[in-house]
PDB file of C-alpha atoms in Angstrom:
ATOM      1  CA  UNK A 131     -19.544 -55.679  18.558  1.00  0.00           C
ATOM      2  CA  UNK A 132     -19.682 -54.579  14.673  1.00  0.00           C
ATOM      3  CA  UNK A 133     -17.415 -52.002  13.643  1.00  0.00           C
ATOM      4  CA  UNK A 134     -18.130 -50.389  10.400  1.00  0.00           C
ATOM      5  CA  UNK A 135     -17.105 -47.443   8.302  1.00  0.00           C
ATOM      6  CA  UNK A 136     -19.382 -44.632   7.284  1.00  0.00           C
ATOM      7  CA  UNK A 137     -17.077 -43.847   4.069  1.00  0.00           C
ATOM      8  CA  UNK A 138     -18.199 -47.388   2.572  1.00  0.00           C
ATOM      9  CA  UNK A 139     -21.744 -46.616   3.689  1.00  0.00           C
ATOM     10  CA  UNK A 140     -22.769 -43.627   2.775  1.00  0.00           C
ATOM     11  CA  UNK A 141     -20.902 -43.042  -0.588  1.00  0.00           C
ATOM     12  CA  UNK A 142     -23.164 -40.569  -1.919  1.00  0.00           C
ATOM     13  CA  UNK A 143     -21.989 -37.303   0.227  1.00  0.00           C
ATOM     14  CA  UNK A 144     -19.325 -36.366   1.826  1.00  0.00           C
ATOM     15  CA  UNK A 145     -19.165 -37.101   5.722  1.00  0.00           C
ATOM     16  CA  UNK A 146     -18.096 -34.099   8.175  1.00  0.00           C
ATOM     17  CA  UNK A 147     -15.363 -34.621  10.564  1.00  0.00           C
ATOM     18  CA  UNK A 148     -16.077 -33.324  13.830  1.00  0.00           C
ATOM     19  CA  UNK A 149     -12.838 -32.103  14.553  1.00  0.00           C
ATOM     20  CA  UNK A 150     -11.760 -30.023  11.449  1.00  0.00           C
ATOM     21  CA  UNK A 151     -15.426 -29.172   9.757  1.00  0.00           C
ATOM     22  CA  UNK A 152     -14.419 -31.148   6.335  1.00  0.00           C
ATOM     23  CA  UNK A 153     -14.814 -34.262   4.497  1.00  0.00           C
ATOM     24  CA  UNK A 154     -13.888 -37.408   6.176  1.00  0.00           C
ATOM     25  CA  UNK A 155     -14.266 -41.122   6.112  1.00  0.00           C
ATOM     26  CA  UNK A 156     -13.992 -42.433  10.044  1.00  0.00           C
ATOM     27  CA  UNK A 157     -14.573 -45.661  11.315  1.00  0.00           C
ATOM     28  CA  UNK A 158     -18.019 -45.726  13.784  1.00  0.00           C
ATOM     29  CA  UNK A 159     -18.591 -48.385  16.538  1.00  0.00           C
ATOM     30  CA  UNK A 160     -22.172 -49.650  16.938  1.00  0.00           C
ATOM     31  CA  UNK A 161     -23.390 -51.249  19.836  1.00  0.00           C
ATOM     32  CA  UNK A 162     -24.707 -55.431  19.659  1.00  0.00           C
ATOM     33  CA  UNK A 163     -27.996 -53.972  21.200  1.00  0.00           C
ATOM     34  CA  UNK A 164     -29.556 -50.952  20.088  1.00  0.00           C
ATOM     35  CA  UNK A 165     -29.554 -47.638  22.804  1.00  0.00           C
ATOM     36  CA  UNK A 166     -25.530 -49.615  24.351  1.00  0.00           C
ATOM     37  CA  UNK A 167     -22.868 -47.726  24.659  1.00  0.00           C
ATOM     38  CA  UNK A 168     -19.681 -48.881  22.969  1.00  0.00           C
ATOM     39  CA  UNK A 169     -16.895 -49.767  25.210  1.00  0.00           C
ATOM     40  CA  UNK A 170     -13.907 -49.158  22.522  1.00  0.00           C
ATOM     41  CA  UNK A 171     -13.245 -47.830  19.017  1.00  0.00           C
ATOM     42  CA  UNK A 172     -10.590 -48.740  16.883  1.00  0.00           C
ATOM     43  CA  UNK A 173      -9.276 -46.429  14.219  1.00  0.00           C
ATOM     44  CA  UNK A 174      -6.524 -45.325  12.425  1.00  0.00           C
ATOM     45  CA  UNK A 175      -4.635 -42.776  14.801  1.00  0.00           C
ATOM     46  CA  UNK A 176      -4.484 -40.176  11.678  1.00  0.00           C
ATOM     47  CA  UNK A 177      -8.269 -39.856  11.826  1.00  0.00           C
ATOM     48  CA  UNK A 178      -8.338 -39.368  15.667  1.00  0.00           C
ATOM     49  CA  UNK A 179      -4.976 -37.443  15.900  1.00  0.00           C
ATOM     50  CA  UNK A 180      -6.542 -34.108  17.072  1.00  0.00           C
ATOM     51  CA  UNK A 181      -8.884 -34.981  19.368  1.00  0.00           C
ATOM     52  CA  UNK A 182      -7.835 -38.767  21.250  1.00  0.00           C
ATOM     53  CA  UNK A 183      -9.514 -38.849  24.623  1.00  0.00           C
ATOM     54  CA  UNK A 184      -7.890 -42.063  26.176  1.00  0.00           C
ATOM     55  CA  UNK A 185      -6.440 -44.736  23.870  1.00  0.00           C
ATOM     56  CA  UNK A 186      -3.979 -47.486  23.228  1.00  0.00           C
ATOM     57  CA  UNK A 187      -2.072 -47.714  20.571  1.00  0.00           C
ATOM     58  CA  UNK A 188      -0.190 -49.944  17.967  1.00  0.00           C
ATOM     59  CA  UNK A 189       2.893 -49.782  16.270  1.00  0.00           C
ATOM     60  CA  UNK A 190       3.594 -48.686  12.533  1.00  0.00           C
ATOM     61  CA  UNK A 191       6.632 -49.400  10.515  1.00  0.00           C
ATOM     62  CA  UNK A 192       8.860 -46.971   8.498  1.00  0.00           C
ATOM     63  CA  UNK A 193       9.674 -47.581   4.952  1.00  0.00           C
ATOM     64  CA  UNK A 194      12.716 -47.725   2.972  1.00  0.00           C
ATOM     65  CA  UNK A 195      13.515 -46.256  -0.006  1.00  0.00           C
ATOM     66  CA  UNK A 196      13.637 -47.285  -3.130  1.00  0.00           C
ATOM     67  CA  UNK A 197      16.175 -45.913  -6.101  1.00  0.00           C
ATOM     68  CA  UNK A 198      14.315 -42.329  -6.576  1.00  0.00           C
ATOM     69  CA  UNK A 199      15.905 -41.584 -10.686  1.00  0.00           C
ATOM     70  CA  UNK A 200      13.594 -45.069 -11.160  1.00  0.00           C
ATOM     71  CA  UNK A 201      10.704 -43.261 -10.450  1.00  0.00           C
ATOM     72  CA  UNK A 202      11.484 -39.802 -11.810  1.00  0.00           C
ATOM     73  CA  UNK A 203      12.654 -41.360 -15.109  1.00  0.00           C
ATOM     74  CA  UNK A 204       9.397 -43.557 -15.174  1.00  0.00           C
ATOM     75  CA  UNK A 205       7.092 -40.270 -15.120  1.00  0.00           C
ATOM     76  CA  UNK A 206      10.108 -38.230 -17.012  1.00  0.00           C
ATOM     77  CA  UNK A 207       7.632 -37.323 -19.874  1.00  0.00           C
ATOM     78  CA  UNK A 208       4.171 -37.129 -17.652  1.00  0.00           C
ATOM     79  CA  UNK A 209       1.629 -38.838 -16.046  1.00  0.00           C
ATOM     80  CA  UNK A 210      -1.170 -39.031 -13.950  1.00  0.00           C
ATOM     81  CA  UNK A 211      -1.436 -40.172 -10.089  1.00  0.00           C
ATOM     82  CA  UNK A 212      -4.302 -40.288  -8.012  1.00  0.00           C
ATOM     83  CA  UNK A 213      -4.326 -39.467  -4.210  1.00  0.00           C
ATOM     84  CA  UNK A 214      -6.885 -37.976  -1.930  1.00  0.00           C
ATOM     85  CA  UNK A 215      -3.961 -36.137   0.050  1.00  0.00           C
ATOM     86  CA  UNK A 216      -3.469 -32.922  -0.575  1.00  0.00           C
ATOM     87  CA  UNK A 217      -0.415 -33.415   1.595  1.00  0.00           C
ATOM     88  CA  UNK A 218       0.542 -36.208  -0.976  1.00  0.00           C
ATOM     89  CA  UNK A 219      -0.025 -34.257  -3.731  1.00  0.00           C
ATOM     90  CA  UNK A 220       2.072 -30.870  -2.808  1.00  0.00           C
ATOM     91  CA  UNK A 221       4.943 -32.977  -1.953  1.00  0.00           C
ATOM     92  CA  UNK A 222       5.180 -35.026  -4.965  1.00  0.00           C
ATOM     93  CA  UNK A 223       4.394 -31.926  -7.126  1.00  0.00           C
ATOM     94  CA  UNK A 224       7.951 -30.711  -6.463  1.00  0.00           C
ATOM     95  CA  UNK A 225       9.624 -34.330  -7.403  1.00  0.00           C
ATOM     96  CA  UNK A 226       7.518 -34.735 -10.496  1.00  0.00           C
ATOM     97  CA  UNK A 227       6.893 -31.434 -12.153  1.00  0.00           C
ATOM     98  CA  UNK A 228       5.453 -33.338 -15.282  1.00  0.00           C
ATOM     99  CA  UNK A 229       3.043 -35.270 -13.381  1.00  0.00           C
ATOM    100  CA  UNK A 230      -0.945 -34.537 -13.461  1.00  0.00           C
ATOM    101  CA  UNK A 231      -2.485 -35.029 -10.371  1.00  0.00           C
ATOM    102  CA  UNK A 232      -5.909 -36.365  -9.888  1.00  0.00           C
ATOM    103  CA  UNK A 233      -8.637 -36.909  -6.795  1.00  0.00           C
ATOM    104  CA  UNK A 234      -9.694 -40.084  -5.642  1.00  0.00           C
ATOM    105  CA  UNK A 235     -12.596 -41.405  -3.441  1.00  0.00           C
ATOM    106  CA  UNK A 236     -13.649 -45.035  -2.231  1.00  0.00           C
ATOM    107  CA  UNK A 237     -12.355 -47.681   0.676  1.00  0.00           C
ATOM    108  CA  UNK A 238      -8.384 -49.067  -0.823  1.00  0.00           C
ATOM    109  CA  UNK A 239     -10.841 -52.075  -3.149  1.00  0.00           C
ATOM    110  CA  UNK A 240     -12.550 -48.714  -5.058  1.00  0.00           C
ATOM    111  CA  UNK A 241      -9.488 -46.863  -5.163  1.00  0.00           C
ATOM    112  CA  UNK A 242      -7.518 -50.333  -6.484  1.00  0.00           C
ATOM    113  CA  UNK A 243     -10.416 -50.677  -9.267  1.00  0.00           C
ATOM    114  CA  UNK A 244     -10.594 -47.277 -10.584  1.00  0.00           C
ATOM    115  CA  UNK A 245      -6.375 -47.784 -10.903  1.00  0.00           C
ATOM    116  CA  UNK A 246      -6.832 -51.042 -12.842  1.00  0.00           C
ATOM    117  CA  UNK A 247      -9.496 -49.642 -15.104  1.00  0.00           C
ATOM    118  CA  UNK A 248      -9.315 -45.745 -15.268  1.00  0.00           C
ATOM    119  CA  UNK A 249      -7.173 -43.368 -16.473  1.00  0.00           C
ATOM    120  CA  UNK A 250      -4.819 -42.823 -13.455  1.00  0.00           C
ATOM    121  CA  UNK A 251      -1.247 -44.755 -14.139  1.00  0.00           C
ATOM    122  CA  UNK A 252      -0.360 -44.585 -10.459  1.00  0.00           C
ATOM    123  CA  UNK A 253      -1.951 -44.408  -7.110  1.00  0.00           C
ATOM    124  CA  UNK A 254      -0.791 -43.177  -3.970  1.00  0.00           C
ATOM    125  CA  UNK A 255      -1.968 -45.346  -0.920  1.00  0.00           C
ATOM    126  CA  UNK A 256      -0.813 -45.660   2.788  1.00  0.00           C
ATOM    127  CA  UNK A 257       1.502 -48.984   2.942  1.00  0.00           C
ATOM    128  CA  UNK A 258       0.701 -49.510   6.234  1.00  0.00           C
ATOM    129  CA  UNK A 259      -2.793 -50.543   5.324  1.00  0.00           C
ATOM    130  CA  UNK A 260      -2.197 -52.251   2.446  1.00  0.00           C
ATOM    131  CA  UNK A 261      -0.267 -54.398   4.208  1.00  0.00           C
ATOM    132  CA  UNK A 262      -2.884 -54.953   6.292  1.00  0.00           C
ATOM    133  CA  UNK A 263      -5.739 -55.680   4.149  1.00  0.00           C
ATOM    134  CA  UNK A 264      -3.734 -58.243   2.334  1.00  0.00           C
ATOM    135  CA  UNK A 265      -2.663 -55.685  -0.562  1.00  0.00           C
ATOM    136  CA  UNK A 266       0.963 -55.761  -0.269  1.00  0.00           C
ATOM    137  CA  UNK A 267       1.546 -57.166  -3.346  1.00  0.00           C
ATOM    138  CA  UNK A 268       0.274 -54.131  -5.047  1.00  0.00           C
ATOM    139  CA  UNK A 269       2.681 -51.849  -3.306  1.00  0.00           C
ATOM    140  CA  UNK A 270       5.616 -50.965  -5.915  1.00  0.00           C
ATOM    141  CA  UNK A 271       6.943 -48.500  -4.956  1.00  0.00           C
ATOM    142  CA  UNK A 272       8.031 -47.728  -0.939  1.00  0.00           C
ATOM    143  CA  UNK A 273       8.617 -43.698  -0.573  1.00  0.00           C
ATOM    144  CA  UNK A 274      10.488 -43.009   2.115  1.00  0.00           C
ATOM    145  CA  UNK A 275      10.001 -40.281   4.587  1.00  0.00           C
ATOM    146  CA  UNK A 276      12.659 -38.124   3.397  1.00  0.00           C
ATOM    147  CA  UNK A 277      10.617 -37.840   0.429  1.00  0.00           C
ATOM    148  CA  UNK A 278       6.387 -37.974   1.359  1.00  0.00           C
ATOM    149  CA  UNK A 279       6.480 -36.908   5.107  1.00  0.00           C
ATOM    150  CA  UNK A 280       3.531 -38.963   6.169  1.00  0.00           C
ATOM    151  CA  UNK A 281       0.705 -37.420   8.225  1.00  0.00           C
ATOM    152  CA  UNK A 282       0.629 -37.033  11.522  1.00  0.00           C
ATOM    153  CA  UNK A 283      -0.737 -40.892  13.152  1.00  0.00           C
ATOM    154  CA  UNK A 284      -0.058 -42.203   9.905  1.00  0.00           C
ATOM    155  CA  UNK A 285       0.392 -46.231  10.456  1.00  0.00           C
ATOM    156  CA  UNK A 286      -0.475 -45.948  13.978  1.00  0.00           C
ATOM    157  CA  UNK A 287      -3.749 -48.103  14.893  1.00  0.00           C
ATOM    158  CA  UNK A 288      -5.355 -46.265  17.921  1.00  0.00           C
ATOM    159  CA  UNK A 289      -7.820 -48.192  19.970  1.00  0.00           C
ATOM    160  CA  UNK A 290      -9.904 -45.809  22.122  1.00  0.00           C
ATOM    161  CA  UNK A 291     -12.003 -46.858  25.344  1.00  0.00           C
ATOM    162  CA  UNK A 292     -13.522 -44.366  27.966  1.00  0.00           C
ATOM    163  CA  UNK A 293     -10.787 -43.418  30.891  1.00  0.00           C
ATOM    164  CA  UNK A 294     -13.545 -44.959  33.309  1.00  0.00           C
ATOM    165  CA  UNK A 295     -13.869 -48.371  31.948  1.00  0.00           C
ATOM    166  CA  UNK A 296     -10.932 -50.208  33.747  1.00  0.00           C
ATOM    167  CA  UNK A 297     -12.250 -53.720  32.699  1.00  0.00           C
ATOM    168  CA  UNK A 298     -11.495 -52.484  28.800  1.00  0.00           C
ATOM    169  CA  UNK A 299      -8.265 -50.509  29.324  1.00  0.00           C
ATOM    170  CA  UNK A 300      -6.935 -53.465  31.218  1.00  0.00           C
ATOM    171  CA  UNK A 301      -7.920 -55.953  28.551  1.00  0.00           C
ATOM    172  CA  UNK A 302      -5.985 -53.904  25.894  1.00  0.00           C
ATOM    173  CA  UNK A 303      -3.210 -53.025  27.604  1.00  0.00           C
ATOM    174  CA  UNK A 304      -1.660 -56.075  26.217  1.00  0.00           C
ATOM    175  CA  UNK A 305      -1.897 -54.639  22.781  1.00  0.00           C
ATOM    176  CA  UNK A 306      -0.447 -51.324  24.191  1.00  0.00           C
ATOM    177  CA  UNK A 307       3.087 -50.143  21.966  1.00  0.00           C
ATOM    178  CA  UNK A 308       4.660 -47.642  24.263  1.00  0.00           C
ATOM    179  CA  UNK A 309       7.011 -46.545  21.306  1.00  0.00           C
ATOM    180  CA  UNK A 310       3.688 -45.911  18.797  1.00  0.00           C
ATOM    181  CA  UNK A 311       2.722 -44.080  21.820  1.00  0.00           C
ATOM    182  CA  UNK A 312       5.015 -41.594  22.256  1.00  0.00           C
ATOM    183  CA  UNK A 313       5.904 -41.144  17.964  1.00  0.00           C
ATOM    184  CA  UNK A 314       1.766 -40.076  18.656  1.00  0.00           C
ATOM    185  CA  UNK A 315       1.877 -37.756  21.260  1.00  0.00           C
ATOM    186  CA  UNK A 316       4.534 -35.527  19.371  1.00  0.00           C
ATOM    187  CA  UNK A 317       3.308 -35.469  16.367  1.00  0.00           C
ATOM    188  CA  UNK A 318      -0.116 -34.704  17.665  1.00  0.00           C
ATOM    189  CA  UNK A 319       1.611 -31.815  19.557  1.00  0.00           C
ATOM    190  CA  UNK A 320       3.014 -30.100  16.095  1.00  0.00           C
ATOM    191  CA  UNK A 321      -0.584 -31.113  14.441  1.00  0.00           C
ATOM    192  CA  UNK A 322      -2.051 -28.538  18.163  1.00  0.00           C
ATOM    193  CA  UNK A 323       0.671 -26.216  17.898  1.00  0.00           C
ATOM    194  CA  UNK A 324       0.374 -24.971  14.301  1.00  0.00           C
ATOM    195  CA  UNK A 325      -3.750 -25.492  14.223  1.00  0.00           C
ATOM    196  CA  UNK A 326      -3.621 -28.497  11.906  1.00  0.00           C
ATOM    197  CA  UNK A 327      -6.522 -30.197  10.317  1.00  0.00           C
ATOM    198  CA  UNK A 328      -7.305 -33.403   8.706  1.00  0.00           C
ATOM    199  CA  UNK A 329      -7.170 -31.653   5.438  1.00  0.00           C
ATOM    200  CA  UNK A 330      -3.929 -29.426   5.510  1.00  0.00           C
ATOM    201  CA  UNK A 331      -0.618 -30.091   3.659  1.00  0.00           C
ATOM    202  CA  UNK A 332       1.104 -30.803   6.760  1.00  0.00           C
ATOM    203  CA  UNK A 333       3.272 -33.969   7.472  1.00  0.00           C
ATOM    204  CA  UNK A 334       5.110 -35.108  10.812  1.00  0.00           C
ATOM    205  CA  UNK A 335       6.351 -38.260  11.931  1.00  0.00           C
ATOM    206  CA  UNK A 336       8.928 -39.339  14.918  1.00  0.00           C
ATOM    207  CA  UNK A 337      11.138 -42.004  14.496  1.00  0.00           C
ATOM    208  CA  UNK A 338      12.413 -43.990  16.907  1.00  0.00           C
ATOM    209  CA  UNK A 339      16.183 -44.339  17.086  1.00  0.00           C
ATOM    210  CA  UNK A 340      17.069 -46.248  20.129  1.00  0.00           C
ATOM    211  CA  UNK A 341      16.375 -43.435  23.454  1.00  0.00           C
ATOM    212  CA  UNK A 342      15.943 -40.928  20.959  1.00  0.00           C
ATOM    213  CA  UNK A 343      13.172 -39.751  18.752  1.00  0.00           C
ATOM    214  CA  UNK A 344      14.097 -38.275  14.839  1.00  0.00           C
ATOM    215  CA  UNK A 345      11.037 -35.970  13.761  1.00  0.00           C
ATOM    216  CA  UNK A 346      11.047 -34.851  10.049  1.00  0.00           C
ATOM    217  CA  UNK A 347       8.080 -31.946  10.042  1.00  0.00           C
ATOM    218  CA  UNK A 348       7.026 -30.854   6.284  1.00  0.00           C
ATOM    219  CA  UNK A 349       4.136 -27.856   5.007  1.00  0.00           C
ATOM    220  CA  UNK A 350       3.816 -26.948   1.462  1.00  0.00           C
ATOM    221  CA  UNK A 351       2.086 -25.070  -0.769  1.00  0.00           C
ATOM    222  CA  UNK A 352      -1.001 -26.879  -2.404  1.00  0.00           C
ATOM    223  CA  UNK A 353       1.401 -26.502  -5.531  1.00  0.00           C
ATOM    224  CA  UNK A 354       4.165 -27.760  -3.875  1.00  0.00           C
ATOM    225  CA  UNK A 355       5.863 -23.928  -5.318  1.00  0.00           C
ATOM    226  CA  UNK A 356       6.912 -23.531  -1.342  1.00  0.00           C
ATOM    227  CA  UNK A 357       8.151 -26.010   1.059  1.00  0.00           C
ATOM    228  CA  UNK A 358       9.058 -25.973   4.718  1.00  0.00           C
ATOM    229  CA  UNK A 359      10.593 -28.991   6.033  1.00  0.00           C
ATOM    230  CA  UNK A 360      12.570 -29.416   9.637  1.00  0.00           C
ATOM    231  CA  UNK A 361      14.241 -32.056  11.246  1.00  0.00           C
ATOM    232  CA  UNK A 362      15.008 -32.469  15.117  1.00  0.00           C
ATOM    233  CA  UNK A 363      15.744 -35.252  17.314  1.00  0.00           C
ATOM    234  CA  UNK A 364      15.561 -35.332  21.057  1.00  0.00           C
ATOM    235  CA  UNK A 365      14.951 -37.676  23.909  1.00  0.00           C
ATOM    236  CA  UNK A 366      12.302 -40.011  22.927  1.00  0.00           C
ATOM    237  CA  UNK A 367      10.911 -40.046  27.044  1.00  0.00           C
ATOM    238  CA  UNK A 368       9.920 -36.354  26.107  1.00  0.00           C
ATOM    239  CA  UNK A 369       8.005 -36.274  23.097  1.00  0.00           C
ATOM    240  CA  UNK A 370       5.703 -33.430  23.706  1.00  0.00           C
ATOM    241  CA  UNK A 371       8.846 -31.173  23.874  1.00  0.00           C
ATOM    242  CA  UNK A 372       9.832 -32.834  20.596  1.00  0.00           C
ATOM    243  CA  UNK A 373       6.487 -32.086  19.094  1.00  0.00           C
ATOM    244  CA  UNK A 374       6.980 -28.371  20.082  1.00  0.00           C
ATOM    245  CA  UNK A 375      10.224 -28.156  19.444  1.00  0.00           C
ATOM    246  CA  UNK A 376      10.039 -29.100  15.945  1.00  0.00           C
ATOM    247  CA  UNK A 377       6.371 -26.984  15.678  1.00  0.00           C
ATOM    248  CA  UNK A 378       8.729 -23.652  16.783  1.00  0.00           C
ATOM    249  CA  UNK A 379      11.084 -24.364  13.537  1.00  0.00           C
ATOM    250  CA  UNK A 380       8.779 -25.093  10.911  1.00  0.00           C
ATOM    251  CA  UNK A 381       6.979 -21.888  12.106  1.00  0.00           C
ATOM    252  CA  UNK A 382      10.248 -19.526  11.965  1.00  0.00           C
ATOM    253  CA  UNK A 383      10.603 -20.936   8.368  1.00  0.00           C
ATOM    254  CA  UNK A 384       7.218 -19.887   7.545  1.00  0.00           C
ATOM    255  CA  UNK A 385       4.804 -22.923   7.844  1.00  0.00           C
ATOM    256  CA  UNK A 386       2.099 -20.906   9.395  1.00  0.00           C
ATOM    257  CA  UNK A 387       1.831 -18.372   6.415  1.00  0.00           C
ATOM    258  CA  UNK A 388       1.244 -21.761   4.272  1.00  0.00           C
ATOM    259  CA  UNK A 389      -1.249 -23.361   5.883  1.00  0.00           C
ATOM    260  CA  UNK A 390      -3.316 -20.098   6.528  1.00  0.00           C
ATOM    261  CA  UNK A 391      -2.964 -19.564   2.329  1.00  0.00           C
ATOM    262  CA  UNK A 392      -5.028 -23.040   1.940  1.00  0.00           C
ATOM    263  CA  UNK A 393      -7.382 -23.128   5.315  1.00  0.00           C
TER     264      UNK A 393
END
C-alpha cells in the first residue's frame, strides 16, 4: 500500500478539510490496484481528531521545559518566528510581546529550508515529529505545556481501519497504546463540546499521571490580548467526563466568546 500526503502534492492551493471547511494538509491512502478499497490509514490523530471512526492509536511523549528567561532574553529586543498555528502564535504572543510573527507553508524539509535561508530567526514545529523524521537535532528549544498547550491529538499517531475489517483491527492491535487512547478521547471531547476546528486557537492535552489524567485546556485571542486556560485532573478510566469537565470551565471563563470572535 502507498501512503502519501496531498500537502506535498498539490502545493499550489490550499486543500479543504472535510471536517472544518478550511485549509489542510492530510495524509491520503491509495489503494496497490486502482478502484481497491484501503484497509487502514495512518495519520496524525490532530488531523483526524474531530471526526475518528474506528482507530488505534500510538503513544506521544510530553516535553520538559527548558529555562523560560533564556528564551525571553534571546527575543528581548524582537524577532521573527514562523508557525502555521494560529494556536501557536496567540500563545506565544503573550510571552514575547516583541516578537513578529510570520506564516509558514511546506512538509517539516520546506519549512526547515525557508528557516535556514529566509528571514524567520525561529520556527515553531511539533517535536513529536521531528523526532520522528530524524530532525531532532534541530529541536532547541522544548516548550512545555504549561507554556504552548498543544492541540488536541497532538503527538498521537492514529491508525484508522473500518470497524468491519477484523483481519486489520486484529493485526494492529499490537500497536494499540491504551493510555494514547484515552489522553484522545478527552481531548476530542473538549475539541466536540466547544465546536472546535482544525483552525481555532484552542489547545488541550491529558496527561497521564499514574490512574489519573491532568488536562491543561487553553483559548486565546488571535492576539493573544485574552487568554482562558483551565486545569483539571480526574480518573484517567473516565476520560470523556474529563474532556467535559474541563470543556464546562474553560466555557464559564469565557472560551466560547473567543473562539466565536475568530470562526
Amino acid at each position: 500500500m502507498i501512503c502519501s500526503n496531498c500537502g506535498t502534492e498539490i502545493a499550489d492551493k490550499a486543500l479543504i478539510c472535510f471536517r472544518c471547511g478550511q485549509a489542510t494538509s492530510e495524509p491520503r491512502v491509495k489503494p496497490p490496484v486502482p478502484g481497491q478499497r484501503p484497509r487502514s490509514n495512518l495519520a496524525s490523530a490532530i488531523a483526524l481528531v474531530v471526526l475518528i471512526a474506528a482507530g488505534l492509536f500510538m503513544g506521544r511523549a510530553v516535553e520538559g521545559d527548558v529555562p523560560w528567561p533564556d528564551v525571553a532574553a534571546r527575543f528581548e529586543r524582537g524577532g521573527s518566528i514562523a508557525t502555521a498555528s494560529v494556536r501557536r502564535t496567540a500563545q506565544l504572543r503573550r510571552l514575547l510581546a516583541n516578537v513578529t510573527f510570520g506564516a509558514i507553508r511546506g512538509n517539516v524539509d520546506t519549512r526547515l529550508h525557508k528557516l535556514d535561508t529566509g528571514p524567520f530567526d525561529a520556527l515553531v514545529l511539533a517535536c513529536a515529529g521531528l523526532r520522528r523524521l530524524g530532525f531532532e537535532h534541530r529541536i532547541s528549544t522544548p516548550l512545555a505545556v504549561e507554556r504552548c498547550v498543544p492541540a488536541p491529538g497532538q503527538g498521537i499517531v492514529a491508525v484508522e481501519a473500518r470497524a468491519s475489517d477484523k483481519e486489520v483491527r486484529t493485526a494492529l492491535a499490537s500497536i494499540h497504546d491504551a493510555r494514547a487512547a484515552a489522553a484522545l478521547t478527552a481531548e476530542r471531547v473538549v475539541v466536540a463540546e466547544l465546536d472546535g476546528g482544525c483552525k481555532l486557537p484552542l489547545g488541550a492535552i491529558a496527561i497521564q499521571d499514574g490512574d489519573a489524567l491532568a488536562m491543561h485546556g487553553i483559548v486565546a485571542a488571535a492576539d493573544g490580548s485574552r487568554v482562558v486556560a483551565e486545569t483539571v485532573r480526574g480518573p484517567a478510566a473516565d476520560p470523556g467526563a474529563l474532556g467535559t469537565q474541563l470543556a464546562a470551565a474553560l466555557t464559564r471563563g469565557g472560551a466560547r466568546e473567543l473562539l466565536d470572535e475568530v470562526r
